[in-house]
CSV table of C-alpha atoms in Angstrom, one decimal:
chain,number,residue,atom,x,y,z
H,1,MET,CA,144.5,109.1,73.1
H,2,THR,CA,146.2,106.7,75.6
H,3,THR,CA,147.9,103.9,74.3
H,4,THR,CA,147.0,100.8,76.4
H,5,ALA,CA,148.6,97.6,76.9
H,6,GLU,CA,145.7,95.8,75.5
H,7,GLN,CA,145.8,97.9,72.4
H,8,LEU,CA,149.4,97.5,72.1
H,9,SER,CA,149.2,93.5,72.2
H,10,ALA,CA,147.0,93.7,69.2
H,11,THR,CA,149.2,96.0,67.1
H,12,THR,CA,152.1,95.1,64.7
H,13,LEU,CA,155.3,95.8,64.6
H,14,LEU,CA,157.3,97.9,62.1
H,15,ARG,CA,160.9,98.4,61.7
H,16,PHE,CA,162.1,101.2,59.7
H,17,ALA,CA,165.2,103.4,59.0
H,18,THR,CA,165.6,107.1,58.3
H,19,ALA,CA,168.5,108.1,55.5
H,20,GLY,CA,169.1,110.9,53.3
H,21,SER,CA,172.0,113.4,52.6
H,22,VAL,CA,173.6,115.7,55.1
H,23,ASP,CA,171.1,118.4,56.4
H,24,ASP,CA,168.2,117.0,54.7
H,25,GLY,CA,166.5,116.9,58.0
H,26,LYS,CA,166.5,113.4,59.1
H,27,SER,CA,166.9,114.0,62.8
H,28,THR,CA,164.1,116.8,62.8
H,29,LEU,CA,161.8,114.5,61.1
H,30,VAL,CA,162.5,111.7,63.6
H,31,GLY,CA,161.8,114.4,66.2
H,32,ARG,CA,158.9,115.7,64.6
H,33,LEU,CA,157.3,112.2,64.6
H,34,LEU,CA,157.9,111.5,68.3
H,35,HIS,CA,156.6,114.9,69.3
H,36,ASP,CA,153.5,115.1,67.3
H,37,SER,CA,152.7,111.5,68.1
H,38,LYS,CA,152.9,112.2,71.6
H,39,SER,CA,155.8,109.9,72.0
H,40,VAL,CA,158.2,112.1,74.0
H,41,LEU,CA,158.2,112.2,77.9
H,42,THR,CA,158.1,115.3,79.4
H,43,ASP,CA,161.5,115.3,80.8
H,44,GLN,CA,163.2,114.6,77.5
H,45,LEU,CA,161.2,117.7,76.1
H,46,GLU,CA,162.3,119.9,78.7
H,47,ALA,CA,165.9,118.9,78.1
H,48,VAL,CA,165.7,119.5,74.7
H,49,GLU,CA,164.2,122.8,75.2
H,50,GLN,CA,166.9,123.7,77.8
H,51,ALA,CA,169.5,122.5,75.1
H,52,SER,CA,168.0,124.6,72.4
H,53,LEU,CA,168.0,127.8,74.6
H,54,ASN,CA,171.6,127.3,75.5
H,55,ARG,CA,172.4,127.2,71.5
H,56,GLY,CA,170.6,130.5,71.3
H,57,GLN,CA,167.4,129.0,69.4
H,58,GLU,CA,164.0,130.3,70.5
H,59,ALA,CA,162.0,127.0,69.6
H,60,PRO,CA,162.9,123.7,70.8
H,61,ASP,CA,165.1,121.9,68.1
H,62,LEU,CA,163.6,118.5,67.7
H,63,ALA,CA,166.7,117.0,66.2
H,64,LEU,CA,168.1,116.9,69.9
H,65,LEU,CA,165.8,114.0,70.5
H,66,THR,CA,167.9,111.7,68.6
H,67,ASP,CA,171.1,113.1,68.2
H,68,GLY,CA,172.1,112.0,71.7
H,69,LEU,CA,175.9,111.9,71.4
H,70,ARG,CA,177.8,115.1,72.6
H,71,ALA,CA,179.8,115.0,69.5
H,72,GLU,CA,176.4,115.1,67.5
H,73,ARG,CA,175.0,118.0,69.3
H,74,GLU,CA,178.2,120.2,69.1
H,75,GLN,CA,178.5,119.7,65.3
H,76,GLY,CA,174.8,119.7,64.4
H,77,ILE,CA,174.9,116.2,62.8
H,78,THR,CA,174.1,112.5,63.2
H,79,ILE,CA,177.5,110.2,63.4
H,80,ASP,CA,175.9,107.0,64.8
H,81,VAL,CA,172.7,105.0,64.5
H,82,ALA,CA,170.0,106.1,66.9
H,83,TYR,CA,167.3,103.8,67.6
H,84,ARG,CA,164.0,104.9,69.1
H,85,TYR,CA,160.9,102.9,70.0
H,86,PHE,CA,157.4,104.7,70.0
H,87,ALA,CA,153.8,103.3,69.7
H,88,THR,CA,150.5,104.4,68.5
H,89,THR,CA,147.3,102.6,68.8
H,90,ARG,CA,147.6,101.3,65.4
H,91,ARG,CA,151.4,100.0,65.5
H,92,ARG,CA,154.5,99.7,67.4
H,93,PHE,CA,157.9,101.3,65.6
H,94,ILE,CA,161.4,100.7,65.8
H,95,LEU,CA,163.0,103.5,64.4
H,96,ALA,CA,166.7,103.6,63.2
H,97,ASP,CA,167.9,107.1,62.3
H,98,THR,CA,171.1,106.9,60.4
H,99,PRO,CA,173.6,109.5,59.6
H,100,GLY,CA,174.0,111.4,56.2
H,101,HIS,CA,177.7,112.0,55.9
H,102,VAL,CA,179.0,109.6,53.2
H,103,GLN,CA,181.8,108.6,55.5
H,104,TYR,CA,178.7,107.0,57.7
H,105,THR,CA,177.0,105.2,55.1
H,106,ARG,CA,178.1,101.8,56.8
H,107,ASN,CA,176.0,103.0,59.6
H,108,MET,CA,172.9,103.1,57.1
H,109,VAL,CA,173.6,99.5,56.1
H,110,THR,CA,173.4,98.7,59.7
H,111,GLY,CA,170.4,100.4,60.3
H,112,ALA,CA,168.7,99.2,57.1
H,113,SER,CA,169.7,95.6,57.4
H,114,THR,CA,166.8,94.6,59.5
H,115,ALA,CA,164.3,97.2,58.1
H,116,GLU,CA,161.0,96.5,56.4
H,117,LEU,CA,160.8,100.3,55.3
H,118,ALA,CA,163.1,103.1,54.6
H,119,VAL,CA,162.6,106.6,54.7
H,120,VAL,CA,165.0,108.4,52.2
H,121,LEU,CA,164.9,112.2,52.8
H,122,VAL,CA,165.5,114.6,50.0
H,123,ASP,CA,166.1,118.6,50.6
H,124,ALA,CA,163.6,120.1,47.9
H,125,ARG,CA,166.1,122.8,47.2
H,126,ASN,CA,168.7,120.3,46.1
H,127,GLY,CA,167.0,117.4,44.7
H,128,VAL,CA,168.4,114.0,44.2
H,129,VAL,CA,172.2,113.9,44.9
H,130,GLU,CA,174.8,111.1,45.0
H,131,GLN,CA,174.2,110.3,48.8
H,132,THR,CA,170.5,109.9,47.9
H,133,ARG,CA,171.4,107.5,45.1
H,134,ARG,CA,173.7,105.6,47.5
H,135,HIS,CA,171.2,105.3,50.1
H,136,ALA,CA,168.6,104.0,47.4
H,137,ALA,CA,171.0,101.5,46.1
H,138,VAL,CA,171.7,100.2,49.8
H,139,ALA,CA,168.1,100.1,50.4
H,140,ALA,CA,167.6,97.8,47.1
H,141,LEU,CA,170.5,95.5,47.9
H,142,LEU,CA,169.3,94.9,51.4
H,143,ARG,CA,165.8,93.8,49.9
H,144,VAL,CA,164.0,96.7,52.0
H,145,PRO,CA,160.7,96.0,50.5
H,146,HIS,CA,159.2,99.4,51.1
H,147,VAL,CA,160.7,102.7,50.6
H,148,VAL,CA,159.3,106.4,51.2
H,149,LEU,CA,160.7,109.3,49.5
H,150,ALA,CA,160.1,112.2,51.7
H,151,VAL,CA,160.9,115.5,50.0
H,152,ASN,CA,161.5,118.0,53.1
H,153,LYS,CA,161.9,121.8,53.6
H,154,MET,CA,159.1,122.3,51.1
H,155,ASP,CA,158.5,125.3,53.2
H,156,LEU,CA,161.6,126.9,51.6
H,157,VAL,CA,160.5,126.2,47.8
H,158,ASP,CA,157.0,127.8,48.8
H,159,TYR,CA,155.1,124.4,48.7
H,160,ALA,CA,155.3,124.2,44.9
H,161,GLU,CA,154.3,121.1,43.6
H,162,PRO,CA,156.3,121.2,40.4
H,163,VAL,CA,159.5,121.1,42.5
H,164,PHE,CA,158.0,118.1,44.3
H,165,ALA,CA,156.9,116.3,41.2
H,166,ALA,CA,160.2,116.7,39.3
H,167,ILE,CA,162.1,115.1,42.4
H,168,ALA,CA,159.5,112.3,42.9
H,169,GLU,CA,159.7,111.5,39.4
H,170,GLU,CA,163.5,111.2,38.9
H,171,PHE,CA,164.0,109.2,42.2
H,172,THR,CA,161.1,106.8,41.4
H,173,ALA,CA,162.6,106.2,38.0
H,174,TYR,CA,166.0,105.6,39.6
H,175,ALA,CA,164.8,103.4,42.4
H,176,ALA,CA,162.7,101.5,40.1
H,177,SER,CA,165.7,100.7,38.0
H,178,LEU,CA,167.5,99.3,41.0
H,179,GLY,CA,164.4,96.7,41.5
H,180,VAL,CA,162.8,98.6,44.7
H,181,PRO,CA,159.1,97.1,44.5
H,182,GLU,CA,157.3,100.1,46.3
H,183,ILE,CA,157.9,104.0,46.4
H,184,THR,CA,155.7,106.4,48.1
H,185,ALA,CA,156.5,109.8,47.5
H,186,ILE,CA,155.2,112.5,50.4
H,187,PRO,CA,156.0,116.2,50.3
H,188,ILE,CA,156.8,117.5,53.8
H,189,SER,CA,158.2,120.0,56.0
H,190,ALA,CA,159.6,118.4,59.3
H,191,LEU,CA,160.6,121.6,61.0
H,192,ALA,CA,157.0,123.1,60.4
H,193,GLY,CA,155.2,119.5,60.8
H,194,ASP,CA,153.5,119.6,57.2
H,195,ASN,CA,152.6,116.1,56.2
H,196,VAL,CA,154.6,114.6,59.0
H,197,VAL,CA,151.7,113.4,61.6
H,198,GLU,CA,149.1,116.0,60.5
H,199,PRO,CA,148.0,116.9,56.8
H,200,SER,CA,149.5,119.9,55.6
H,201,ALA,CA,147.2,123.2,55.0
H,202,HIS,CA,149.9,124.5,52.7
H,203,MET,CA,149.7,121.8,50.0
H,204,ASP,CA,146.1,121.3,49.3
H,205,TRP,CA,147.4,119.8,45.8
H,206,TYR,CA,148.7,116.6,47.8
H,207,GLY,CA,146.2,114.1,48.6
H,208,GLY,CA,148.3,111.1,49.7
H,209,PRO,CA,148.8,109.9,53.3
H,210,THR,CA,151.3,111.9,56.1
H,211,VAL,CA,154.2,109.9,56.8
H,212,LEU,CA,153.0,108.5,60.2
H,213,GLU,CA,149.6,107.4,58.3
H,214,HIS,CA,151.6,105.5,55.8
H,215,LEU,CA,153.9,104.1,58.6
H,216,GLU,CA,150.8,102.7,60.5
H,217,THR,CA,149.1,101.3,57.4
H,218,VAL,CA,151.9,100.0,55.1
H,219,PRO,CA,151.7,96.1,54.9
H,220,VAL,CA,154.0,94.4,57.0
H,221,SER,CA,155.5,91.1,55.7
H,222,HIS,CA,158.1,89.9,57.9
H,223,ASP,CA,156.6,86.6,58.8
H,224,LEU,CA,159.8,84.5,59.4
H,225,THR,CA,157.5,81.3,59.7
H,226,ALA,CA,156.8,81.4,55.9
H,227,CYS,CA,160.5,81.3,54.8
H,228,HIS,CA,162.8,78.5,54.4
H,229,ALA,CA,163.4,76.8,57.7
H,230,ARG,CA,167.1,77.2,59.0
H,231,PHE,CA,168.3,76.5,62.7
H,232,PRO,CA,172.2,77.5,63.1
H,233,VAL,CA,173.6,75.6,65.9
H,234,GLN,CA,175.0,77.9,68.5
H,235,TYR,CA,175.9,75.5,71.5
H,236,VAL,CA,175.8,71.8,71.9
H,237,ILE,CA,174.1,70.5,75.2
H,238,ARG,CA,175.5,67.5,76.6
H,239,PRO,CA,175.2,67.6,80.6
H,240,GLN,CA,176.1,63.9,81.1
H,241,SER,CA,174.6,63.9,84.5
H,242,ALA,CA,172.9,61.4,86.5
H,243,GLU,CA,169.5,62.7,85.7
H,244,HIS,CA,170.2,63.2,82.0
H,245,PRO,CA,172.9,60.5,81.3
H,246,ASP,CA,172.2,60.4,77.5
H,247,TYR,CA,170.8,63.9,76.8
H,248,ARG,CA,172.4,65.5,73.7
H,249,GLY,CA,170.6,68.4,72.4
H,250,TYR,CA,171.5,71.6,69.9
H,251,ALA,CA,170.8,74.9,71.1
H,252,GLY,CA,170.3,77.9,69.1
H,253,GLN,CA,167.9,80.6,67.6
H,254,ILE,CA,165.7,79.4,64.6
H,255,ALA,CA,166.7,81.9,61.9
H,256,ALA,CA,163.7,81.3,59.6
H,257,GLY,CA,160.6,78.7,59.2
H,258,VAL,CA,159.0,76.0,61.3
H,259,PHE,CA,160.6,72.7,62.7
H,260,ARG,CA,158.4,69.9,64.0
H,261,VAL,CA,159.1,66.8,65.8
H,262,GLY,CA,159.3,63.8,63.6
H,263,GLU,CA,160.5,65.9,60.6
H,264,PRO,CA,163.3,64.9,58.7
H,265,VAL,CA,166.4,67.1,58.7
H,266,SER,CA,169.6,67.5,57.0
H,267,VAL,CA,172.8,68.7,59.0
H,268,LEU,CA,175.2,71.2,56.8
H,269,PRO,CA,177.8,71.3,55.5
H,270,SER,CA,178.2,67.4,56.2
H,271,GLY,CA,174.9,66.6,54.6
H,272,ARG,CA,174.0,63.8,57.1
H,273,THR,CA,170.4,63.3,57.3
H,274,THR,CA,168.3,62.4,60.6
H,275,THR,CA,165.2,63.3,62.5
H,276,ILE,CA,164.1,65.5,65.1
H,277,THR,CA,163.0,63.6,68.0
H,278,GLY,CA,162.4,66.3,70.4
H,279,ILE,CA,162.2,70.2,70.9
H,280,ASP,CA,162.9,71.7,74.4
H,281,ALA,CA,161.8,75.7,74.6
H,282,LEU,CA,161.7,77.3,78.0
H,283,GLY,CA,162.2,74.1,79.9
H,284,GLU,CA,159.3,72.6,78.2
H,285,SER,CA,159.1,69.8,75.5
H,286,VAL,CA,157.0,71.2,72.6
H,287,ASP,CA,155.9,69.5,69.2
H,288,ILE,CA,156.6,72.5,67.0
H,289,ALA,CA,158.8,75.6,67.3
H,290,TRP,CA,159.2,78.7,64.8
H,291,ALA,CA,161.2,81.6,64.2
H,292,PRO,CA,162.4,83.5,65.9
H,293,GLN,CA,162.4,81.4,69.1
H,294,SER,CA,165.4,80.2,71.0
H,295,VAL,CA,164.9,76.2,71.3
H,296,THR,CA,167.0,73.2,71.8
H,297,LEU,CA,166.8,70.4,69.2
H,298,ARG,CA,167.2,66.6,69.9
H,299,LEU,CA,167.8,64.4,66.9
H,300,ALA,CA,167.6,60.6,66.3
H,301,ASP,CA,171.1,60.0,65.5
H,302,ASP,CA,174.5,60.6,66.9
H,303,ILE,CA,176.0,62.9,64.3
H,304,ASP,CA,179.1,65.2,64.7
H,305,ILE,CA,177.5,68.5,65.2
H,306,SER,CA,179.1,71.5,66.4
H,307,ARG,CA,178.6,75.4,66.5
H,308,GLY,CA,178.3,76.9,63.1
H,309,ASP,CA,176.6,73.9,61.6
H,310,LEU,CA,173.2,74.4,60.1
H,311,ILE,CA,169.9,72.2,60.4
H,312,ALA,CA,167.6,72.4,57.6
H,313,PRO,CA,164.7,70.3,56.6
H,314,ALA,CA,165.9,67.4,54.2
H,315,ASP,CA,164.0,68.2,51.2
H,316,ASP,CA,164.4,72.0,51.3
H,317,ALA,CA,168.5,72.3,52.2
H,318,PRO,CA,170.4,75.2,50.9
H,319,PRO,CA,173.3,74.6,48.5
H,320,VAL,CA,176.9,74.0,50.2
H,321,THR,CA,179.8,75.6,48.7
H,322,GLN,CA,183.3,77.2,49.0
H,323,ASP,CA,183.0,79.6,46.4
H,324,VAL,CA,180.9,82.5,47.4
H,325,GLU,CA,179.6,85.1,44.9
H,326,ALA,CA,178.0,88.0,46.6
H,327,THR,CA,177.5,91.7,46.4
H,328,VAL,CA,179.0,93.5,49.3
H,329,CYS,CA,178.8,97.1,50.7
H,330,HIS,CA,182.5,97.9,51.8
H,331,VAL,CA,182.4,99.6,55.5
H,332,ALA,CA,185.7,99.7,56.6
H,333,ASP,CA,188.3,102.6,56.0
H,334,GLN,CA,191.1,100.1,54.9
H,335,PRO,CA,190.5,98.7,51.4
H,336,LEU,CA,189.4,95.2,50.1
H,337,SER,CA,191.6,93.8,47.7
H,338,VAL,CA,191.9,90.7,45.5
H,339,GLY,CA,194.1,88.2,47.4
H,340,GLN,CA,193.4,89.4,50.5
H,341,ARG,CA,192.9,86.8,53.4
H,342,VAL,CA,189.6,87.3,55.7
H,343,LEU,CA,187.4,85.8,58.0
H,344,LEU,CA,183.9,85.1,56.7
H,345,LYS,CA,181.1,85.3,59.3
H,346,HIS,CA,177.8,83.5,58.4
H,347,THR,CA,175.2,83.3,61.1
H,348,THR,CA,177.0,81.3,64.1
H,349,ARG,CA,180.0,79.9,61.6
H,350,THR,CA,183.4,81.8,61.1
H,351,VAL,CA,185.8,80.4,58.6
H,352,LYS,CA,189.0,81.6,56.7
H,353,ALA,CA,188.7,82.9,53.2
H,354,ILE,CA,190.3,84.7,50.6
H,355,VAL,CA,189.1,87.3,48.1
H,356,LYS,CA,189.8,85.5,44.9
H,357,ASP,CA,188.0,88.4,42.6
H,358,ILE,CA,186.4,91.6,42.6
H,359,PRO,CA,184.4,91.6,39.0
H,360,SER,CA,183.1,94.8,39.5
H,361,ARG,CA,182.2,98.1,41.3
H,362,LEU,CA,178.8,99.7,41.1
H,363,THR,CA,178.7,103.1,39.5
H,364,LEU,CA,175.8,105.2,41.4
H,365,ASP,CA,175.3,107.9,38.6
H,366,ASP,CA,174.1,105.8,36.1
H,367,LEU,CA,174.3,102.4,37.7
H,368,SER,CA,176.8,100.8,35.3
H,369,GLN,CA,179.3,98.3,36.4
H,370,HIS,CA,183.0,99.5,36.6
H,371,PRO,CA,184.9,96.2,35.6
H,372,ALA,CA,187.7,94.6,37.8
H,373,PRO,CA,188.6,97.9,40.1
H,374,GLY,CA,191.1,95.6,41.8
H,375,GLN,CA,189.8,96.6,45.3
H,376,LEU,CA,186.9,98.2,47.0
H,377,VAL,CA,187.2,101.5,49.3
H,378,ALA,CA,184.9,102.6,52.1
H,379,ASN,CA,181.2,102.8,50.9
H,380,ASP,CA,181.8,101.0,47.7
H,381,ILE,CA,179.1,98.7,46.5
H,382,GLY,CA,180.6,95.8,44.4
H,383,ARG,CA,180.7,92.3,43.4
H,384,VAL,CA,183.2,89.9,44.8
H,385,VAL,CA,184.1,86.3,44.8
H,386,VAL,CA,185.3,84.4,48.0
H,387,ARG,CA,186.8,81.1,48.4
H,388,THR,CA,186.4,79.6,51.8
H,389,ALA,CA,188.5,77.0,53.6
H,390,GLU,CA,185.6,75.2,54.5
H,391,PRO,CA,182.3,74.5,52.9
H,392,LEU,CA,179.4,77.0,53.9
H,393,ALA,CA,175.3,76.4,53.6
H,394,LEU,CA,174.4,79.5,52.3
H,395,ASP,CA,171.1,80.8,50.7
H,396,ALA,CA,170.4,83.4,48.0
H,397,TYR,CA,170.0,86.8,49.9
H,398,GLU,CA,166.8,87.0,47.8
H,399,ASP,CA,165.4,84.0,49.4
H,400,SER,CA,166.6,84.7,52.9
H,401,ARG,CA,167.9,88.1,54.4
H,402,ARG,CA,169.0,86.1,57.5
H,403,THR,CA,170.9,83.1,56.1
H,404,GLY,CA,171.8,85.0,52.8
H,405,SER,CA,174.1,87.4,54.3
H,406,PHE,CA,177.2,87.4,55.7
H,407,LEU,CA,180.5,89.6,57.0
H,408,LEU,CA,184.0,89.8,55.9
H,409,ILE,CA,185.9,90.5,58.9
H,410,ASP,CA,190.0,91.5,59.3
H,411,PRO,CA,191.6,88.5,60.8
H,412,ALA,CA,194.1,90.8,62.3
H,413,ASP,CA,192.0,92.9,64.5
H,414,GLY,CA,188.6,91.8,64.0
H,415,THR,CA,187.5,94.9,62.2
H,416,THR,CA,184.2,94.5,59.8
H,417,LEU,CA,185.2,95.0,56.3
H,418,SER,CA,182.0,94.4,54.2
H,419,ALA,CA,178.6,93.3,54.5
H,420,GLY,CA,177.8,90.6,52.1
H,421,MET,CA,174.6,89.4,50.2
H,422,ALA,CA,175.3,86.3,48.7
H,423,GLY,CA,174.0,85.9,44.8
H,424,ALA,CA,171.9,83.1,43.4
H,425,ALA,CA,175.0,82.0,41.5
H,426,PHE,CA,177.1,79.3,43.3
H,427,ALA,CA,179.9,77.6,41.7
H,428,ALA,CA,178.8,74.1,40.2
H,429,ALA,CA,179.6,71.0,41.9
H,430,ALA,CA,182.0,69.9,38.9
H,431,GLU,CA,183.6,73.8,39.2
H,432,ALA,CA,184.3,73.0,42.7
H,433,VAL,CA,186.0,69.9,41.9
H,434,VAL,CA,188.2,71.5,39.7
H,435,ALA,CA,189.0,74.4,41.9
H,436,ALA,CA,190.1,72.0,44.5
H,437,ASP,CA,193.2,71.4,42.4
H,438,ASP,CA,194.2,74.8,43.1
H,439,ASP,CA,194.2,74.9,46.4
H,440,ALA,CA,198.0,75.3,46.3
H,441,GLU,CA,197.4,78.7,44.9
H,442,TRP,CA,194.8,79.6,47.7
H,443,ASP,CA,196.7,78.3,50.5
H,444,PHE,CA,195.0,78.8,53.8
């Protein structure tokens, strides 16, 4: 069936990521999805067929549809995050195929950070391994609302139901203990196409959806307009021209929620309050704007506002703090250590900071907390306490993925060190006052 523009305009968008251990078949699954859903152009398929023949393979290797880097094709692995866009008559998709190697777990964080669903692959012969648990933990930390366990290579275990059931039970118990709200297990063979797009004739004991059917029907709840309204200021517009002598506007992209003309707002971190007198969008004045529109807000009062400030409803403003408690996934090769000077980037604001404490590191085997590790190395997940040189307006990550996340950056070369998710616990105002006496110790 041909997908028409009219049909696509009525469909919803699902962002999802694939993850799993090495050689679990992620790229093959993605290639099978694209191929069997008729989302591959003829010249792309011909190129894959030719590349497969050059490697001595009789049948097209569908993994080559996503393993686009030369190094990936030569090594037969996925290194970078490969984004693919495709659509059916029921839904549009943005797919992030993420690497399986431990050293590239950081790429899984990138791919899953905006995903509403994660497909975690498991080789039916190997079951749940450490990298499977790591990917489940990352999905849970990033608050991915839907997780699909795709037990792949069922053809290599004779499509045995007990094998699938044991793996599904172990993974579901583990992911549920992490707080993953919804887990769907599907037995598949990406190579043979079983239960990917079409139901399998070899697994009549399975009565659930295929992978594509689940992707097309899973509820999508990424309505940013229902979240707390947040507007990070990106640029101050003040032309000072004869045509607009008194114009002053604050431009940026609405991160979440809805803003209306006449609404009282607070400007953070200063805490000053004012009222929205105008909203400009695409050269027109409008009365209302919502995420993720890029707009310019005009305010009633002349307030000192610059890039990095946050505008929020006066009665629903986030807390302001200099002591950030968070969970981070460390993505750099160099360790993150107590006492280390870093930059913290939150929305459009970047401030100097110091790592005051690393209270614990997550042990993936049993989900226990290893206390006071002293530092985090690549792919570690741990709790940190960071002291910033300037106040930040942070939401808890569980309340807002957009304004509850941040990056820790090496000030020397700009390398991203850790991806952080702010916790609900912030230093109390009284504690912040006491901590101010220790500024000499944490000298910026």
